[in-house]
Amino acid sequence: MEKALIPGLYVYERFTPKTSPVLKELLQLSKTISKNSGFSFVHGNSSLIPQLTLWENLQLSATHEHWEDFVRDSAPTLKALISLLKEPHKKAGVAANWECFLVSLLKGILEPTPNLLIDMEEEIFPAFIVKTVKSALMNTSHEKMVYLSSSAPSLWLDCAHHLVKKNGYEFVFEKLDAENLKRHWAA
């Protein structure tokens, strides 16, 4: 088993039923790789306070008081995600699942934690958003350990550092070099 201790994007191939929370598995994975225990968990459906607006939820992690200041002062890597939020003053309870996920992702990126655990639900995303999310995750993976749980890991192969599978109680790491990528894409 190869363990990597450098920041990167680790795609965990999820085989658990959709109703089963993946947080426990991602925490086990992060403790296997990283000695740093702090984490942010990103999940679209239940990670925001529904009575607050998307911006108010984001303000819990952001240092700005006004939306316009936040947009202006954000890093270029975040601006692409921010630009997808057309109605930041919409209540989270009535926002689309993908909008809630984006706010949760922005919060996770902004938090000063070493690990970012993501329960990715690809089916909630319109196709045009996936590229922007990939770009943001690739940039974030230079600074943080990003653990992404996916039922469609092939979607993330072009930006992943390692592919992780669970064999019994053990995590198996596969470094995604050129040969491994060819093999996965051929399948």
mmCIF file of C-alpha atoms in Angstrom:
data_model
loop_
_atom_site.group_PDB
_atom_site.id
_atom_site.type_symbol
_atom_site.label_atom_id
_atom_site.label_comp_id
_atom_site.label_asym_id
_atom_site.label_seq_id
_atom_site.Cartn_x
_atom_site.Cartn_y
_atom_site.Cartn_z
ATOM 1 C CA MET A 1 0.000 0.000 0.000
ATOM 2 C CA GLU A 2 1.374 3.368 -1.006
ATOM 3 C CA LYS A 3 0.597 6.238 1.344
ATOM 4 C CA ALA A 4 1.080 9.794 0.231
ATOM 5 C CA LEU A 5 1.729 12.501 2.765
ATOM 6 C CA ILE A 6 1.725 15.477 0.435
ATOM 7 C CA PRO A 7 -1.191 17.780 -0.322
ATOM 8 C CA GLY A 8 -3.258 16.600 -3.232
ATOM 9 C CA LEU A 9 -6.665 15.452 -4.427
ATOM 10 C CA TYR A 10 -7.492 11.929 -3.290
ATOM 11 C CA VAL A 11 -10.568 10.438 -4.939
ATOM 12 C CA TYR A 12 -12.251 7.830 -2.790
ATOM 13 C CA GLU A 13 -14.350 5.386 -4.767
ATOM 14 C CA ARG A 14 -17.575 5.173 -2.797
ATOM 15 C CA PHE A 15 -19.442 1.891 -2.730
ATOM 16 C CA THR A 16 -21.684 2.622 0.243
ATOM 17 C CA PRO A 17 -25.420 3.120 -0.302
ATOM 18 C CA LYS A 18 -26.541 6.713 -0.888
ATOM 19 C CA THR A 19 -28.391 6.750 2.415
ATOM 20 C CA SER A 20 -25.196 5.919 4.311
ATOM 21 C CA PRO A 21 -23.178 8.963 5.400
ATOM 22 C CA VAL A 22 -19.672 8.990 3.986
ATOM 23 C CA LEU A 23 -18.192 11.295 6.641
ATOM 24 C CA LYS A 24 -16.985 8.378 8.790
ATOM 25 C CA GLU A 25 -15.103 6.796 5.880
ATOM 26 C CA LEU A 26 -13.548 10.102 4.835
ATOM 27 C CA LEU A 27 -12.406 10.746 8.411
ATOM 28 C CA GLN A 28 -10.807 7.294 8.555
ATOM 29 C CA LEU A 29 -9.093 7.969 5.229
ATOM 30 C CA SER A 30 -7.797 11.375 6.320
ATOM 31 C CA LYS A 31 -6.426 9.933 9.570
ATOM 32 C CA THR A 32 -4.698 7.186 7.585
ATOM 33 C CA ILE A 33 -2.846 9.709 5.419
ATOM 34 C CA SER A 34 -2.539 12.933 7.350
ATOM 35 C CA LYS A 35 -1.364 13.610 10.859
ATOM 36 C CA ASN A 36 -3.340 16.863 10.913
ATOM 37 C CA SER A 37 -6.776 16.297 12.396
ATOM 38 C CA GLY A 38 -8.596 19.532 11.546
ATOM 39 C CA PHE A 39 -11.088 19.267 8.708
ATOM 40 C CA SER A 40 -13.959 20.906 6.887
ATOM 41 C CA PHE A 41 -16.756 18.712 5.560
ATOM 42 C CA VAL A 42 -18.535 19.662 2.338
ATOM 43 C CA HIS A 43 -21.945 18.189 1.639
ATOM 44 C CA GLY A 44 -24.642 19.813 -0.452
ATOM 45 C CA ASN A 45 -27.973 18.881 1.054
ATOM 46 C CA SER A 46 -27.616 19.486 4.753
ATOM 47 C CA SER A 47 -24.513 21.588 5.337
ATOM 48 C CA LEU A 48 -26.137 25.033 5.418
ATOM 49 C CA ILE A 49 -28.588 26.710 7.789
ATOM 50 C CA PRO A 50 -31.799 26.887 5.702
ATOM 51 C CA GLN A 51 -33.157 30.060 7.353
ATOM 52 C CA LEU A 52 -30.049 32.051 6.376
ATOM 53 C CA THR A 53 -29.247 33.298 2.897
ATOM 54 C CA LEU A 54 -26.429 31.742 0.891
ATOM 55 C CA TRP A 55 -24.300 34.799 1.666
ATOM 56 C CA GLU A 56 -25.101 34.693 5.395
ATOM 57 C CA ASN A 57 -24.068 31.036 5.472
ATOM 58 C CA LEU A 58 -20.851 31.926 3.672
ATOM 59 C CA GLN A 59 -20.214 34.845 6.047
ATOM 60 C CA LEU A 60 -19.747 32.310 8.847
ATOM 61 C CA SER A 61 -16.361 31.528 7.233
ATOM 62 C CA ALA A 62 -15.637 34.702 5.261
ATOM 63 C CA THR A 63 -14.112 37.814 6.784
ATOM 64 C CA HIS A 64 -16.172 40.314 4.794
ATOM 65 C CA GLU A 65 -19.345 42.080 5.825
ATOM 66 C CA HIS A 66 -20.695 42.799 2.324
ATOM 67 C CA TRP A 67 -21.073 40.506 -0.693
ATOM 68 C CA GLU A 68 -19.520 43.030 -3.079
ATOM 69 C CA ASP A 69 -16.388 43.314 -0.899
ATOM 70 C CA PHE A 70 -16.098 39.536 -0.718
ATOM 71 C CA VAL A 71 -16.364 39.190 -4.508
ATOM 72 C CA ARG A 72 -13.839 41.974 -5.106
ATOM 73 C CA ASP A 73 -11.240 40.744 -2.583
ATOM 74 C CA SER A 74 -11.435 36.987 -3.243
ATOM 75 C CA ALA A 75 -8.564 35.053 -4.747
ATOM 76 C CA PRO A 76 -8.813 34.455 -8.505
ATOM 77 C CA THR A 77 -9.250 30.726 -7.892
ATOM 78 C CA LEU A 78 -12.426 31.403 -5.907
ATOM 79 C CA LYS A 79 -13.870 34.042 -8.240
ATOM 80 C CA ALA A 80 -14.925 31.402 -10.763
ATOM 81 C CA LEU A 81 -16.971 29.607 -8.087
ATOM 82 C CA ILE A 82 -18.349 32.852 -6.709
ATOM 83 C CA SER A 83 -19.508 33.977 -10.147
ATOM 84 C CA LEU A 84 -21.786 30.925 -10.348
ATOM 85 C CA LEU A 85 -23.854 32.236 -7.434
ATOM 86 C CA LYS A 86 -26.251 34.595 -9.187
ATOM 87 C CA GLU A 87 -28.539 35.112 -6.171
ATOM 88 C CA PRO A 88 -26.385 35.149 -3.016
ATOM 89 C CA HIS A 89 -29.226 36.693 -0.995
ATOM 90 C CA LYS A 90 -31.554 33.759 -1.650
ATOM 91 C CA LYS A 91 -32.472 31.692 1.423
ATOM 92 C CA ALA A 92 -30.515 28.440 1.542
ATOM 93 C CA GLY A 93 -33.741 26.540 2.201
ATOM 94 C CA VAL A 94 -35.073 27.411 -1.267
ATOM 95 C CA ALA A 95 -31.756 27.367 -3.151
ATOM 96 C CA ALA A 96 -30.890 24.555 -5.546
ATOM 97 C CA ASN A 97 -28.776 21.718 -4.158
ATOM 98 C CA TRP A 98 -25.836 22.684 -6.356
ATOM 99 C CA GLU A 99 -25.936 26.279 -5.045
ATOM 100 C CA CYS A 100 -25.843 24.997 -1.464
ATOM 101 C CA PHE A 101 -22.972 22.703 -2.385
ATOM 102 C CA LEU A 102 -21.000 25.603 -3.901
ATOM 103 C CA VAL A 103 -21.455 27.699 -0.756
ATOM 104 C CA SER A 104 -20.421 24.736 1.373
ATOM 105 C CA LEU A 105 -17.361 24.220 -0.846
ATOM 106 C CA LEU A 106 -16.414 27.896 -0.612
ATOM 107 C CA LYS A 107 -16.744 27.718 3.169
ATOM 108 C CA GLY A 108 -14.531 24.618 3.270
ATOM 109 C CA ILE A 109 -11.871 26.255 1.118
ATOM 110 C CA LEU A 110 -11.910 29.417 3.243
ATOM 111 C CA GLU A 111 -11.619 27.579 6.567
ATOM 112 C CA PRO A 112 -8.022 27.350 7.826
ATOM 113 C CA THR A 113 -8.157 23.574 8.165
ATOM 114 C CA PRO A 114 -5.550 21.211 6.667
ATOM 115 C CA ASN A 115 -8.093 18.661 5.385
ATOM 116 C CA LEU A 116 -11.088 19.162 3.112
ATOM 117 C CA LEU A 117 -13.524 16.227 3.081
ATOM 118 C CA ILE A 118 -16.034 16.317 0.225
ATOM 119 C CA ASP A 119 -19.088 14.125 -0.259
ATOM 120 C CA MET A 120 -19.515 14.743 -3.969
ATOM 121 C CA GLU A 121 -22.921 14.197 -5.489
ATOM 122 C CA GLU A 122 -22.289 14.623 -9.205
ATOM 123 C CA GLU A 123 -25.946 14.179 -10.129
ATOM 124 C CA ILE A 124 -26.928 17.525 -8.548
ATOM 125 C CA PHE A 125 -24.618 19.526 -10.811
ATOM 126 C CA PRO A 126 -25.440 21.048 -14.150
ATOM 127 C CA ALA A 127 -22.676 19.957 -16.559
ATOM 128 C CA PHE A 128 -21.167 23.437 -16.925
ATOM 129 C CA ILE A 129 -20.277 23.594 -13.225
ATOM 130 C CA VAL A 130 -18.118 20.463 -13.015
ATOM 131 C CA LYS A 131 -15.163 22.082 -14.831
ATOM 132 C CA THR A 132 -15.201 25.067 -12.462
ATOM 133 C CA VAL A 133 -15.383 22.812 -9.400
ATOM 134 C CA LYS A 134 -12.463 20.721 -10.729
ATOM 135 C CA SER A 135 -10.350 23.817 -11.227
ATOM 136 C CA ALA A 136 -11.089 25.083 -7.712
ATOM 137 C CA LEU A 137 -10.282 21.678 -6.192
ATOM 138 C CA MET A 138 -7.014 21.423 -8.105
ATOM 139 C CA ASN A 139 -5.952 24.836 -6.798
ATOM 140 C CA THR A 140 -7.047 23.990 -3.260
ATOM 141 C CA SER A 141 -5.146 20.695 -3.350
ATOM 142 C CA HIS A 142 -1.857 22.616 -3.480
ATOM 143 C CA GLU A 143 -2.511 23.842 0.063
ATOM 144 C CA LYS A 144 -4.782 21.230 1.623
ATOM 145 C CA MET A 145 -5.355 17.525 1.587
ATOM 146 C CA VAL A 146 -8.582 17.150 -0.396
ATOM 147 C CA TYR A 147 -10.505 13.887 0.041
ATOM 148 C CA LEU A 148 -13.337 13.584 -2.439
ATOM 149 C CA SER A 149 -15.823 10.736 -2.133
ATOM 150 C CA SER A 150 -17.422 9.925 -5.468
ATOM 151 C CA SER A 151 -19.609 7.236 -6.955
ATOM 152 C CA ALA A 152 -18.213 8.294 -10.366
ATOM 153 C CA PRO A 153 -14.428 8.495 -9.772
ATOM 154 C CA SER A 154 -13.640 8.416 -13.498
ATOM 155 C CA LEU A 155 -14.991 11.971 -13.700
ATOM 156 C CA TRP A 156 -12.168 13.166 -11.427
ATOM 157 C CA LEU A 157 -9.220 11.174 -12.812
ATOM 158 C CA ASP A 158 -7.825 14.104 -14.793
ATOM 159 C CA CYS A 159 -7.272 16.163 -11.644
ATOM 160 C CA ALA A 160 -6.733 13.503 -8.947
ATOM 161 C CA HIS A 161 -3.463 12.737 -7.240
ATOM 162 C CA HIS A 162 -4.466 9.258 -6.058
ATOM 163 C CA LEU A 163 -7.423 6.937 -6.445
ATOM 164 C CA VAL A 164 -8.380 5.303 -3.147
ATOM 165 C CA LYS A 165 -10.431 2.144 -2.671
ATOM 166 C CA LYS A 166 -11.356 0.317 0.475
ATOM 167 C CA ASN A 167 -10.459 -3.352 0.679
ATOM 168 C CA GLY A 168 -12.053 -4.685 3.858
ATOM 169 C CA TYR A 169 -10.746 -2.368 6.561
ATOM 170 C CA GLU A 170 -7.720 -1.228 4.596
ATOM 171 C CA PHE A 171 -7.407 1.691 2.193
ATOM 172 C CA VAL A 172 -5.591 0.926 -1.045
ATOM 173 C CA PHE A 173 -3.902 3.870 -2.784
ATOM 174 C CA GLU A 174 -3.223 3.975 -6.494
ATOM 175 C CA LYS A 175 -1.043 6.824 -7.716
ATOM 176 C CA LEU A 176 -2.497 8.212 -10.917
ATOM 177 C CA ASP A 177 0.431 8.382 -13.295
ATOM 178 C CA ALA A 178 0.171 8.255 -17.101
ATOM 179 C CA GLU A 179 -0.069 4.450 -17.275
ATOM 180 C CA ASN A 180 -2.751 4.163 -14.601
ATOM 181 C CA LEU A 181 -4.770 6.948 -16.197
ATOM 182 C CA LYS A 182 -4.695 5.168 -19.565
ATOM 183 C CA ARG A 183 -5.831 1.942 -17.941
ATOM 184 C CA HIS A 184 -8.747 3.617 -16.117
ATOM 185 C CA TRP A 185 -9.875 5.592 -19.147
ATOM 186 C CA ALA A 186 -9.696 2.488 -21.321
ATOM 187 C CA ALA A 187 -12.025 0.726 -18.903
#
